[in-house]
């Protein structure tokens, strides 16, 4: 039986779902001749680690206990019975990494939402371990960090960073490695903004659509976290870098759907929802009318072309794949030499703990050949 040792960083919605998938897939994995050996799990202030990291594991009872504690809002420290500083967690992880890197191998799985993990992950690569990410932040940090993380492409997987479980990165990697040049990617990579833009087509005002989206739980607690476009920008940057563009987050053109005067630091959320949002209705309505007169619709997309990588509202033909998109699905159109007139289209749910964790699990199994 091949064993894949792993450490999980982050035990939120996605991390816990991953642990549940690992436990419930035991017999499936056994049939495939692999076993995932969870050596450690950490959150922002504690780490649970197997007493014998070379051969032992946090068993399924322990993993279930971890999930239960975390979903009750407790810290991992209540399970491990000792809290640790972030620094202590980091040095303990590095200790395990250095021990397992050139013996059993180790996959370090980042399901946190932190920019702090980039430092650990860079070291993980140096010790010959593998990296699997759902977290976009390390891949959208400086080019130096990015280059380091992807320096051994066989050892990194990050399918769930773009489009959750959708096979976006895998599809692009296949196209790229076959020498088929990708010259354009247009994609709706936010379920929230996808829903908002397609609802606007029914004639409802922007403020109404956003309010309904919020009440349906489609938005972040403060909808400005979605409307600002930063999450889409991170996904766009990951795709652009995959295509070889030497870009950084601060060089991207990012259109925010609310003006700076309405940013969270100057306008409280209630004020934004009640007074701010309605002020934005007329302008968007105007743009929709203009687009519609040309047979186009508005979509909030990432657009990557030769030297261009931007995120914001674009007018797109209403009978194109993106133009036909309704609801909260993600959709990506990829144009290359082989997919020239008709793009390769990837569509489906682009968020959710379950699909995202499933994408991470598939990534871990995808690197199994690197383990003895
Ligand atoms: N949910 C989705 O649909 C989806 C889709 C695609 C990608 N993603 C990405 O997947 C990641 C996880 O999402 P989520 O919804 O599970 O987030 P979440 O619920 O906020 O969970 C984040 C977890 O990371 C932990 N954490 C924070 N800082 C850490 C650090 N420095 N080291 C280790 N762990 C740390 C947190 O610890 P505490 O519990 O102690 O705070 C928490 O357990 C995010 O990067 C997100 O962007 C999510
Ligand atoms: C993901 O998990 C979090 C934390 O358990 C939960 O609050 C959220 O509702 C879940 N999201 C979905 C779409 O199930
Ligand atoms: C394992 O890796 C460490 C650090 O990279 C190195 O010092 C040590 O010599 C290696 N051991 C073996 C057996 O290769």
Tab-separated table of C-alpha atoms and ligand atoms in Angstrom:
chain	number	residue	atom	x	y	z
A	1	UNK	CA	0.000	0.000	0.000
A	2	UNK	CA	1.395	3.380	-1.048
A	3	UNK	CA	1.234	5.929	1.772
A	4	UNK	CA	0.879	9.653	1.184
A	5	UNK	CA	1.771	11.558	4.363
A	6	UNK	CA	0.233	15.013	4.607
A	7	UNK	CA	-0.067	18.045	6.834
A	8	UNK	CA	-3.191	20.176	6.563
A	9	UNK	CA	-2.967	23.906	7.203
A	10	UNK	CA	-6.368	25.480	7.794
A	11	UNK	CA	-9.373	23.776	9.246
A	12	UNK	CA	-12.279	25.951	8.110
A	13	UNK	CA	-15.128	25.003	5.785
A	14	UNK	CA	-12.805	23.543	3.125
A	15	UNK	CA	-10.194	21.967	5.424
A	16	UNK	CA	-12.815	20.145	7.472
A	17	UNK	CA	-14.608	18.935	4.382
A	18	UNK	CA	-11.277	17.593	3.112
A	19	UNK	CA	-10.731	15.648	6.330
A	20	UNK	CA	-14.241	14.211	6.037
A	21	UNK	CA	-13.602	13.199	2.410
A	22	UNK	CA	-10.319	11.540	3.423
A	23	UNK	CA	-12.052	9.497	6.123
A	24	UNK	CA	-15.027	8.542	3.981
A	25	UNK	CA	-12.839	7.558	1.000
A	26	UNK	CA	-10.708	5.069	2.993
A	27	UNK	CA	-12.045	1.953	1.269
A	28	UNK	CA	-12.059	3.555	-2.194
A	29	UNK	CA	-8.428	4.587	-1.735
A	30	UNK	CA	-7.546	1.136	-0.391
A	31	UNK	CA	-8.887	-0.385	-3.629
A	32	UNK	CA	-6.605	1.993	-5.533
A	33	UNK	CA	-3.666	0.921	-3.361
A	34	UNK	CA	-3.143	4.226	-1.565
A	35	UNK	CA	-3.615	5.492	1.954
A	36	UNK	CA	-3.597	9.115	3.033
A	37	UNK	CA	-1.694	9.399	6.296
A	38	UNK	CA	-2.573	12.634	8.072
A	39	UNK	CA	0.509	13.567	10.082
A	40	UNK	CA	-0.729	16.928	11.320
A	41	UNK	CA	-3.508	19.506	11.188
A	42	UNK	CA	-3.181	23.161	12.148
A	43	UNK	CA	-5.320	26.262	12.408
A	44	UNK	CA	-4.152	29.816	13.096
A	45	UNK	CA	-2.973	29.085	16.632
A	46	UNK	CA	-2.439	25.401	17.186
A	47	UNK	CA	-1.154	22.197	15.643
A	48	UNK	CA	-2.200	18.609	16.229
A	49	UNK	CA	0.602	16.298	15.230
A	50	UNK	CA	1.095	12.512	15.288
A	51	UNK	CA	3.381	11.384	18.104
A	52	UNK	CA	5.438	9.384	15.605
A	53	UNK	CA	5.552	11.406	12.400
A	54	UNK	CA	7.619	8.809	10.517
A	55	UNK	CA	5.094	5.982	10.865
A	56	UNK	CA	2.133	7.248	12.870
A	57	UNK	CA	-0.847	9.428	12.099
A	58	UNK	CA	-3.689	11.392	13.571
A	59	UNK	CA	-6.258	8.589	13.302
A	60	UNK	CA	-9.795	8.916	11.970
A	61	UNK	CA	-11.208	9.285	15.465
A	62	UNK	CA	-8.817	12.173	16.044
A	63	UNK	CA	-9.678	13.762	12.686
A	64	UNK	CA	-13.382	13.535	13.430
A	65	UNK	CA	-12.763	15.127	16.811
A	66	UNK	CA	-10.855	17.949	15.125
A	67	UNK	CA	-13.730	18.590	12.704
A	68	UNK	CA	-16.273	18.574	15.492
A	69	UNK	CA	-14.331	21.004	17.671
A	70	UNK	CA	-13.662	23.388	14.782
A	71	UNK	CA	-17.252	23.397	13.555
A	72	UNK	CA	-18.343	24.279	17.087
A	73	UNK	CA	-16.138	27.322	16.783
A	74	UNK	CA	-13.504	26.048	19.197
A	75	UNK	CA	-9.785	26.340	18.562
A	76	UNK	CA	-7.651	23.293	17.776
A	77	UNK	CA	-5.902	24.106	21.034
A	78	UNK	CA	-8.902	22.640	22.872
A	79	UNK	CA	-8.227	19.282	21.177
A	80	UNK	CA	-4.450	19.333	21.512
A	81	UNK	CA	-4.769	20.864	24.982
A	82	UNK	CA	-2.057	23.406	24.302
A	83	UNK	CA	-2.168	26.666	22.406
A	84	UNK	CA	0.860	27.665	20.354
A	85	UNK	CA	1.998	30.918	18.849
A	86	UNK	CA	1.977	31.179	15.075
A	87	UNK	CA	5.764	31.029	15.271
A	88	UNK	CA	5.694	27.785	17.240
A	89	UNK	CA	3.267	26.211	14.765
A	90	UNK	CA	5.554	27.222	11.918
A	91	UNK	CA	8.722	25.822	13.440
A	92	UNK	CA	7.016	22.548	14.367
A	93	UNK	CA	5.768	22.169	10.786
A	94	UNK	CA	9.229	22.868	9.412
A	95	UNK	CA	10.609	20.240	11.780
A	96	UNK	CA	8.215	17.629	10.360
A	97	UNK	CA	8.916	18.784	6.818
A	98	UNK	CA	12.669	18.418	7.269
A	99	UNK	CA	12.225	14.975	8.795
A	100	UNK	CA	9.911	13.589	6.109
A	101	UNK	CA	11.112	15.466	3.028
A	102	UNK	CA	13.729	12.965	2.010
A	103	UNK	CA	12.368	9.855	3.704
A	104	UNK	CA	8.650	9.182	3.247
A	105	UNK	CA	7.935	12.437	1.404
A	106	UNK	CA	5.197	14.810	2.538
A	107	UNK	CA	2.377	16.820	0.998
A	108	UNK	CA	1.692	20.142	2.692
A	109	UNK	CA	-1.903	21.107	1.977
A	110	UNK	CA	-2.867	24.774	2.349
A	111	UNK	CA	-6.594	25.205	2.982
A	112	UNK	CA	-6.092	28.397	4.963
A	113	UNK	CA	-7.084	31.827	3.724
A	114	UNK	CA	-3.846	33.334	5.001
A	115	UNK	CA	-1.008	35.165	3.297
A	116	UNK	CA	1.264	33.995	6.124
A	117	UNK	CA	1.659	30.449	4.783
A	118	UNK	CA	3.776	31.552	1.801
A	119	UNK	CA	6.923	31.541	3.941
A	120	UNK	CA	6.422	27.962	5.132
A	121	UNK	CA	5.522	26.750	1.651
A	122	UNK	CA	8.710	28.195	0.174
A	123	UNK	CA	10.729	26.173	2.688
A	124	UNK	CA	8.591	23.085	2.069
A	125	UNK	CA	9.734	23.159	-1.552
A	126	UNK	CA	13.402	23.324	-0.466
A	127	UNK	CA	12.979	20.196	1.631
A	128	UNK	CA	11.657	18.228	-1.335
A	129	UNK	CA	8.045	18.107	-0.160
A	130	UNK	CA	4.928	18.656	-2.267
A	131	UNK	CA	2.495	21.559	-2.022
A	132	UNK	CA	-1.261	21.427	-2.641
A	133	UNK	CA	-3.269	24.639	-2.331
A	134	UNK	CA	-6.841	25.874	-2.201
A	135	UNK	CA	-5.418	29.144	-0.830
A	136	UNK	CA	-4.772	31.714	-3.571
A	137	UNK	CA	-2.631	34.064	-1.539
A	138	UNK	CA	0.770	32.324	-1.765
A	139	UNK	CA	0.431	32.068	-5.567
A	140	UNK	CA	-0.486	35.741	-5.880
A	141	UNK	CA	2.322	37.011	-3.653
A	142	UNK	CA	5.573	38.325	-5.152
A	143	UNK	CA	7.004	36.767	-8.308
A	144	UNK	CA	9.919	35.553	-6.223
A	145	UNK	CA	7.617	33.459	-4.016
A	146	UNK	CA	5.633	32.299	-7.050
A	147	UNK	CA	8.760	31.196	-8.943
A	148	UNK	CA	9.919	29.276	-5.919
A	149	UNK	CA	6.600	27.460	-5.446
A	150	UNK	CA	6.316	26.398	-9.080
A	151	UNK	CA	10.024	25.649	-9.538
A	152	UNK	CA	9.293	21.904	-9.564
A	153	UNK	CA	5.968	21.737	-11.403
A	154	UNK	CA	5.401	18.044	-10.654
A	155	UNK	CA	5.363	18.842	-6.951
A	156	UNK	CA	2.684	21.497	-6.825
A	157	UNK	CA	-1.054	21.279	-7.447
A	158	UNK	CA	-3.543	24.104	-7.003
A	159	UNK	CA	-6.643	23.167	-8.976
A	160	UNK	CA	-9.027	24.535	-6.346
A	161	UNK	CA	-7.554	28.040	-6.416
A	162	UNK	CA	-9.499	28.847	-9.607
A	163	UNK	CA	-13.078	27.684	-10.150
A	164	UNK	CA	-13.042	25.466	-7.021
A	165	UNK	CA	-13.261	21.827	-8.199
A	166	UNK	CA	-13.577	22.673	-11.914
A	167	UNK	CA	-10.619	21.289	-13.896
A	168	UNK	CA	-9.436	24.693	-15.077
A	169	UNK	CA	-5.744	24.468	-14.205
A	170	UNK	CA	-5.525	20.883	-15.440
A	171	UNK	CA	-7.098	21.839	-18.777
A	172	UNK	CA	-4.751	24.810	-19.213
A	173	UNK	CA	-1.694	22.752	-18.291
A	174	UNK	CA	-2.618	20.157	-20.907
A	175	UNK	CA	-3.104	22.790	-23.594
A	176	UNK	CA	0.136	24.555	-22.685
A	177	UNK	CA	2.230	21.390	-22.561
A	178	UNK	CA	0.973	20.311	-25.982
A	179	UNK	CA	2.449	23.504	-27.421
A	180	UNK	CA	-0.938	24.970	-28.279
A	181	UNK	CA	-0.608	28.695	-27.559
A	182	UNK	CA	-3.437	30.197	-25.514
A	183	UNK	CA	-4.137	33.717	-26.759
A	184	UNK	CA	-7.251	34.622	-24.805
A	185	UNK	CA	-9.041	33.634	-21.641
A	186	UNK	CA	-12.315	35.248	-20.607
A	187	UNK	CA	-14.030	33.970	-17.533
A	188	UNK	CA	-16.690	34.623	-14.976
A	189	UNK	CA	-14.943	33.411	-11.837
A	190	UNK	CA	-17.175	34.776	-9.093
A	191	UNK	CA	-20.466	33.001	-8.454
A	192	UNK	CA	-21.728	36.128	-6.709
A	193	UNK	CA	-20.889	38.534	-9.523
A	194	UNK	CA	-22.124	36.015	-12.104
A	195	UNK	CA	-25.476	35.912	-10.351
A	196	UNK	CA	-25.601	39.708	-10.022
A	197	UNK	CA	-24.746	40.386	-13.674
A	198	UNK	CA	-27.242	37.905	-15.086
A	199	UNK	CA	-30.021	39.079	-12.762
A	200	UNK	CA	-29.474	42.654	-13.966
A	201	UNK	CA	-30.572	41.489	-17.428
A	202	UNK	CA	-34.093	40.959	-16.111
A	203	UNK	CA	-34.351	44.718	-15.540
A	204	UNK	CA	-33.999	44.742	-11.769
A	205	UNK	CA	-31.946	47.572	-10.267
A	206	UNK	CA	-28.396	46.788	-9.144
A	207	UNK	CA	-29.109	47.667	-5.506
A	208	UNK	CA	-32.075	45.272	-5.424
A	209	UNK	CA	-30.106	42.423	-6.996
A	210	UNK	CA	-27.205	42.817	-4.556
A	211	UNK	CA	-29.574	42.962	-1.578
A	212	UNK	CA	-31.338	39.790	-2.703
A	213	UNK	CA	-27.993	38.061	-3.337
A	214	UNK	CA	-26.954	38.952	0.189
A	215	UNK	CA	-30.193	37.645	1.701
A	216	UNK	CA	-29.763	34.371	-0.218
A	217	UNK	CA	-26.295	34.010	1.337
A	218	UNK	CA	-24.574	34.327	-2.079
A	219	UNK	CA	-22.336	37.201	-0.964
A	220	UNK	CA	-19.759	37.668	1.752
A	221	UNK	CA	-21.258	39.213	4.934
A	222	UNK	CA	-20.119	42.580	3.522
A	223	UNK	CA	-21.002	42.387	-0.206
A	224	UNK	CA	-18.218	44.873	-0.948
A	225	UNK	CA	-15.790	41.962	-0.471
A	226	UNK	CA	-17.287	40.515	-3.664
A	227	UNK	CA	-18.048	43.770	-5.493
A	228	UNK	CA	-14.454	44.991	-5.137
A	229	UNK	CA	-13.190	42.287	-7.491
A	230	UNK	CA	-10.065	41.354	-5.518
A	231	UNK	CA	-10.898	37.662	-5.299
A	232	UNK	CA	-11.454	37.497	-9.067
A	233	UNK	CA	-8.202	39.427	-9.556
A	234	UNK	CA	-6.253	36.793	-7.610
A	235	UNK	CA	-7.717	34.050	-9.813
A	236	UNK	CA	-6.928	36.077	-12.937
A	237	UNK	CA	-3.343	36.527	-11.779
A	238	UNK	CA	-2.941	32.785	-11.173
A	239	UNK	CA	-4.167	32.061	-14.708
A	240	UNK	CA	-2.033	34.806	-16.252
A	241	UNK	CA	1.076	33.548	-14.461
A	242	UNK	CA	0.317	30.019	-15.650
A	243	UNK	CA	0.402	31.414	-19.195
A	244	UNK	CA	3.820	32.916	-18.464
A	245	UNK	CA	2.843	36.545	-17.869
A	246	UNK	CA	5.246	38.163	-15.382
A	247	UNK	CA	2.596	40.145	-13.506
A	248	UNK	CA	1.874	41.140	-9.921
A	249	UNK	CA	-1.439	41.872	-8.218
A	250	UNK	CA	-0.784	45.611	-8.036
A	251	UNK	CA	-0.161	45.811	-11.783
A	252	UNK	CA	-3.599	44.410	-12.683
A	253	UNK	CA	-6.433	46.648	-13.762
A	254	UNK	CA	-9.254	45.848	-11.335
A	255	UNK	CA	-12.671	47.455	-11.628
A	256	UNK	CA	-14.518	47.821	-8.341
A	257	UNK	CA	-18.313	48.010	-8.564
A	258	UNK	CA	-18.421	50.606	-5.801
A	259	UNK	CA	-16.461	53.889	-5.660
A	260	UNK	CA	-13.673	54.633	-3.162
A	261	UNK	CA	-15.981	56.992	-1.221
A	262	UNK	CA	-17.997	53.913	-0.284
A	263	UNK	CA	-15.115	51.763	0.897
A	264	UNK	CA	-15.593	49.876	4.171
A	265	UNK	CA	-13.186	52.104	6.105
A	266	UNK	CA	-15.262	55.226	5.436
A	267	UNK	CA	-18.827	53.888	5.055
A	268	UNK	CA	-20.396	51.476	7.560
A	269	UNK	CA	-22.045	48.463	5.975
A	270	UNK	CA	-25.619	49.480	6.881
A	271	UNK	CA	-25.100	52.882	5.321
A	272	UNK	CA	-23.696	51.233	2.189
A	273	UNK	CA	-26.643	48.859	1.842
A	274	UNK	CA	-29.313	51.479	2.437
A	275	UNK	CA	-27.866	54.667	0.948
A	276	UNK	CA	-24.733	53.755	-0.997
A	277	UNK	CA	-25.959	50.961	-3.267
A	278	UNK	CA	-28.967	52.804	-4.776
A	279	UNK	CA	-26.632	55.578	-5.944
A	280	UNK	CA	-24.967	53.040	-8.232
A	281	UNK	CA	-28.164	51.931	-10.007
A	282	UNK	CA	-28.413	54.601	-12.724
A	283	UNK	CA	-24.883	54.191	-14.053
A	284	UNK	CA	-25.108	50.411	-14.370
A	285	UNK	CA	-28.570	50.662	-15.943
A	286	UNK	CA	-27.106	53.044	-18.489
A	287	UNK	CA	-24.300	50.644	-19.382
A	288	UNK	CA	-26.754	47.745	-19.735
A	289	UNK	CA	-28.936	49.739	-22.123
A	290	UNK	CA	-25.927	50.733	-24.250
A	291	UNK	CA	-24.673	47.136	-24.403
A	292	UNK	CA	-28.106	45.769	-25.175
A	293	UNK	CA	-28.527	48.092	-28.180
A	294	UNK	CA	-25.484	46.329	-29.704
A	295	UNK	CA	-26.751	42.817	-28.928
A	296	UNK	CA	-24.389	42.545	-25.969
A	297	UNK	CA	-24.712	41.836	-22.269
A	298	UNK	CA	-22.514	42.874	-19.357
A	299	UNK	CA	-20.462	40.304	-17.481
A	300	UNK	CA	-17.955	40.778	-14.678
A	301	UNK	CA	-15.003	38.811	-16.003
A	302	UNK	CA	-11.302	38.313	-16.010
A	303	UNK	CA	-9.806	38.966	-19.421
A	304	UNK	CA	-6.337	37.742	-20.272
A	305	UNK	CA	-4.842	38.494	-23.677
A	306	UNK	CA	-1.326	39.100	-24.994
A	307	UNK	CA	-0.123	41.790	-22.598
A	308	UNK	CA	-3.494	42.440	-21.051
A	309	UNK	CA	-4.842	41.067	-17.792
A	310	UNK	CA	-7.802	42.887	-16.363
A	311	UNK	CA	-10.792	42.270	-14.178
A	312	UNK	CA	-14.074	44.107	-14.502
A	313	UNK	CA	-17.273	44.573	-16.506
A	314	UNK	CA	-17.026	43.718	-20.211
A	315	UNK	CA	-19.631	43.813	-22.972
A	316	UNK	CA	-19.932	40.340	-24.470
A	317	UNK	CA	-22.157	38.982	-27.244
A	318	UNK	CA	-25.376	37.710	-25.707
A	319	UNK	CA	-25.176	34.476	-27.679
A	320	UNK	CA	-21.625	33.622	-26.538
A	321	UNK	CA	-21.070	31.032	-23.784
A	322	UNK	CA	-20.540	33.808	-21.212
A	323	UNK	CA	-23.453	35.813	-22.593
A	324	UNK	CA	-25.766	32.834	-22.151
A	325	UNK	CA	-24.566	32.193	-18.598
A	326	UNK	CA	-27.239	32.497	-15.876
A	327	UNK	CA	-27.030	32.081	-12.126
A	328	UNK	CA	-23.949	31.487	-10.048
A	329	UNK	CA	-21.946	29.010	-12.156
A	330	UNK	CA	-18.382	29.858	-13.060
A	331	UNK	CA	-17.568	29.756	-16.770
A	332	UNK	CA	-14.263	30.040	-18.574
A	333	UNK	CA	-13.754	30.463	-22.345
A	334	UNK	CA	-10.254	29.460	-23.473
A	335	UNK	CA	-9.057	30.412	-26.964
A	336	UNK	CA	-5.946	28.847	-28.460
A	337	UNK	CA	-4.777	27.692	-31.882
A	338	UNK	CA	-6.781	24.469	-31.503
A	339	UNK	CA	-9.723	26.197	-29.846
A	340	UNK	CA	-9.837	29.193	-32.114
A	341	UNK	CA	-13.290	29.954	-33.484
A	342	UNK	CA	-15.052	27.871	-30.856
A	343	UNK	CA	-13.407	28.200	-27.448
A	344	UNK	CA	-12.906	25.416	-24.951
A	345	UNK	CA	-15.590	26.102	-22.352
A	346	UNK	CA	-15.475	24.942	-18.752
A	347	UNK	CA	-18.588	25.557	-16.697
A	348	UNK	CA	-19.987	24.502	-13.339
A	349	UNK	CA	-20.200	25.317	-9.660
A	350	UNK	CA	-17.152	27.423	-8.824
A	351	UNK	CA	-17.488	27.491	-5.046
A	352	UNK	CA	-18.616	25.424	-2.100
A	353	UNK	CA	-16.719	23.561	0.586
A	354	UNK	CA	-17.546	20.154	-0.872
A	355	UNK	CA	-16.428	20.743	-4.481
A	356	UNK	CA	-13.408	22.742	-3.365
A	357	UNK	CA	-12.277	20.010	-0.954
A	358	UNK	CA	-12.924	17.358	-3.622
A	359	UNK	CA	-10.595	19.311	-5.934
A	360	UNK	CA	-7.911	19.334	-3.231
A	361	UNK	CA	-8.304	15.597	-2.636
A	362	UNK	CA	-7.984	14.862	-6.358
A	363	UNK	CA	-4.816	17.005	-6.401
A	364	UNK	CA	-3.312	14.937	-3.568
A	365	UNK	CA	-4.040	11.686	-5.384
A	366	UNK	CA	-2.640	13.142	-8.573
A	367	UNK	CA	0.843	13.381	-7.029
A	368	UNK	CA	0.830	9.847	-5.550
A	369	UNK	CA	3.607	8.658	-7.873
A	370	UNK	CA	6.041	10.924	-6.028
A	371	UNK	CA	5.654	8.835	-2.875
A	372	UNK	CA	7.432	5.541	-2.191
B	1	LIG	N1	-15.113	27.893	0.343
B	1	LIG	C1	-15.025	27.927	-0.978
B	1	LIG	O1	-16.004	27.788	-1.693
B	1	LIG	C2	-13.675	28.092	-1.631
B	1	LIG	C3	-13.537	27.925	-3.012
B	1	LIG	C4	-12.272	28.029	-3.606
B	1	LIG	C5	-11.178	28.330	-2.813
B	1	LIG	N2	-11.342	28.530	-1.486
B	1	LIG	C6	-10.169	28.867	-0.683
B	1	LIG	O2	-9.942	27.848	0.261
B	1	LIG	C7	-9.353	28.416	1.418
B	1	LIG	C8	-10.125	27.984	2.638
B	1	LIG	O3	-11.441	28.501	2.565
B	1	LIG	P1	-12.442	28.353	3.790
B	1	LIG	O4	-13.749	28.805	3.293
B	1	LIG	O5	-12.304	26.998	4.362
B	1	LIG	O6	-11.833	29.432	4.811
B	1	LIG	P2	-12.119	29.584	6.362
B	1	LIG	O7	-13.373	28.868	6.715
B	1	LIG	O8	-11.947	31.008	6.671
B	1	LIG	O9	-10.927	28.751	7.067
B	1	LIG	C9	-9.627	29.217	7.102
B	1	LIG	C10	-8.834	28.334	8.060
B	1	LIG	O10	-7.440	28.697	7.966
B	1	LIG	C11	-6.925	28.819	9.285
B	1	LIG	N3	-5.757	29.700	9.294
B	1	LIG	C12	-5.706	31.058	9.289
B	1	LIG	N4	-4.432	31.479	9.310
B	1	LIG	C13	-3.667	30.372	9.304
B	1	LIG	C14	-2.273	30.150	9.333
B	1	LIG	N5	-1.410	31.165	9.337
B	1	LIG	N6	-1.824	28.880	9.317
B	1	LIG	C15	-2.685	27.843	9.295
B	1	LIG	N7	-4.021	27.983	9.279
B	1	LIG	C16	-4.500	29.240	9.291
B	1	LIG	C17	-8.074	29.347	10.101
B	1	LIG	O11	-7.778	29.113	11.448
B	1	LIG	P3	-8.755	29.584	12.633
B	1	LIG	O12	-9.867	28.590	12.605
B	1	LIG	O13	-7.897	29.449	13.851
B	1	LIG	O14	-9.165	30.977	12.324
B	1	LIG	C18	-9.217	28.503	9.531
B	1	LIG	O15	-9.237	27.238	10.147
B	1	LIG	C19	-9.338	29.921	1.216
B	1	LIG	O16	-8.061	30.328	0.816
B	1	LIG	C20	-10.353	30.135	0.123
B	1	LIG	O17	-10.063	31.273	-0.665
B	1	LIG	C21	-12.552	28.409	-0.884
B	2	LIG	C1	-18.745	26.097	4.231
B	2	LIG	O1	-18.376	25.876	5.554
B	2	LIG	C2	-18.622	26.981	6.399
B	2	LIG	C3	-18.041	26.631	7.760
B	2	LIG	O2	-18.496	25.360	8.155
B	2	LIG	C4	-20.115	27.258	6.482
B	2	LIG	O3	-20.364	28.383	7.304
B	2	LIG	C5	-20.598	27.552	5.076
B	2	LIG	O4	-21.995	27.725	5.095
B	2	LIG	C6	-20.217	26.416	4.143
B	2	LIG	N1	-20.562	26.823	2.799
B	2	LIG	C7	-21.318	26.099	1.993
B	2	LIG	C8	-21.619	26.674	0.669
B	2	LIG	O5	-21.757	24.996	2.317
B	3	LIG	C1	17.710	14.946	4.266
B	3	LIG	O1	17.565	16.342	4.049
B	3	LIG	C2	18.333	17.112	4.962
B	3	LIG	C3	17.974	18.564	4.707
B	3	LIG	O2	17.720	18.806	3.361
B	3	LIG	C4	19.812	16.808	4.787
B	3	LIG	O3	20.551	17.563	5.723
B	3	LIG	C5	20.052	15.320	5.023
B	3	LIG	O4	21.375	14.991	4.766
B	3	LIG	C6	19.129	14.506	4.106
B	3	LIG	N1	19.242	13.098	4.455
B	3	LIG	C7	19.337	12.158	3.548
B	3	LIG	C8	19.349	10.751	4.075
B	3	LIG	O5	19.410	12.353	2.360
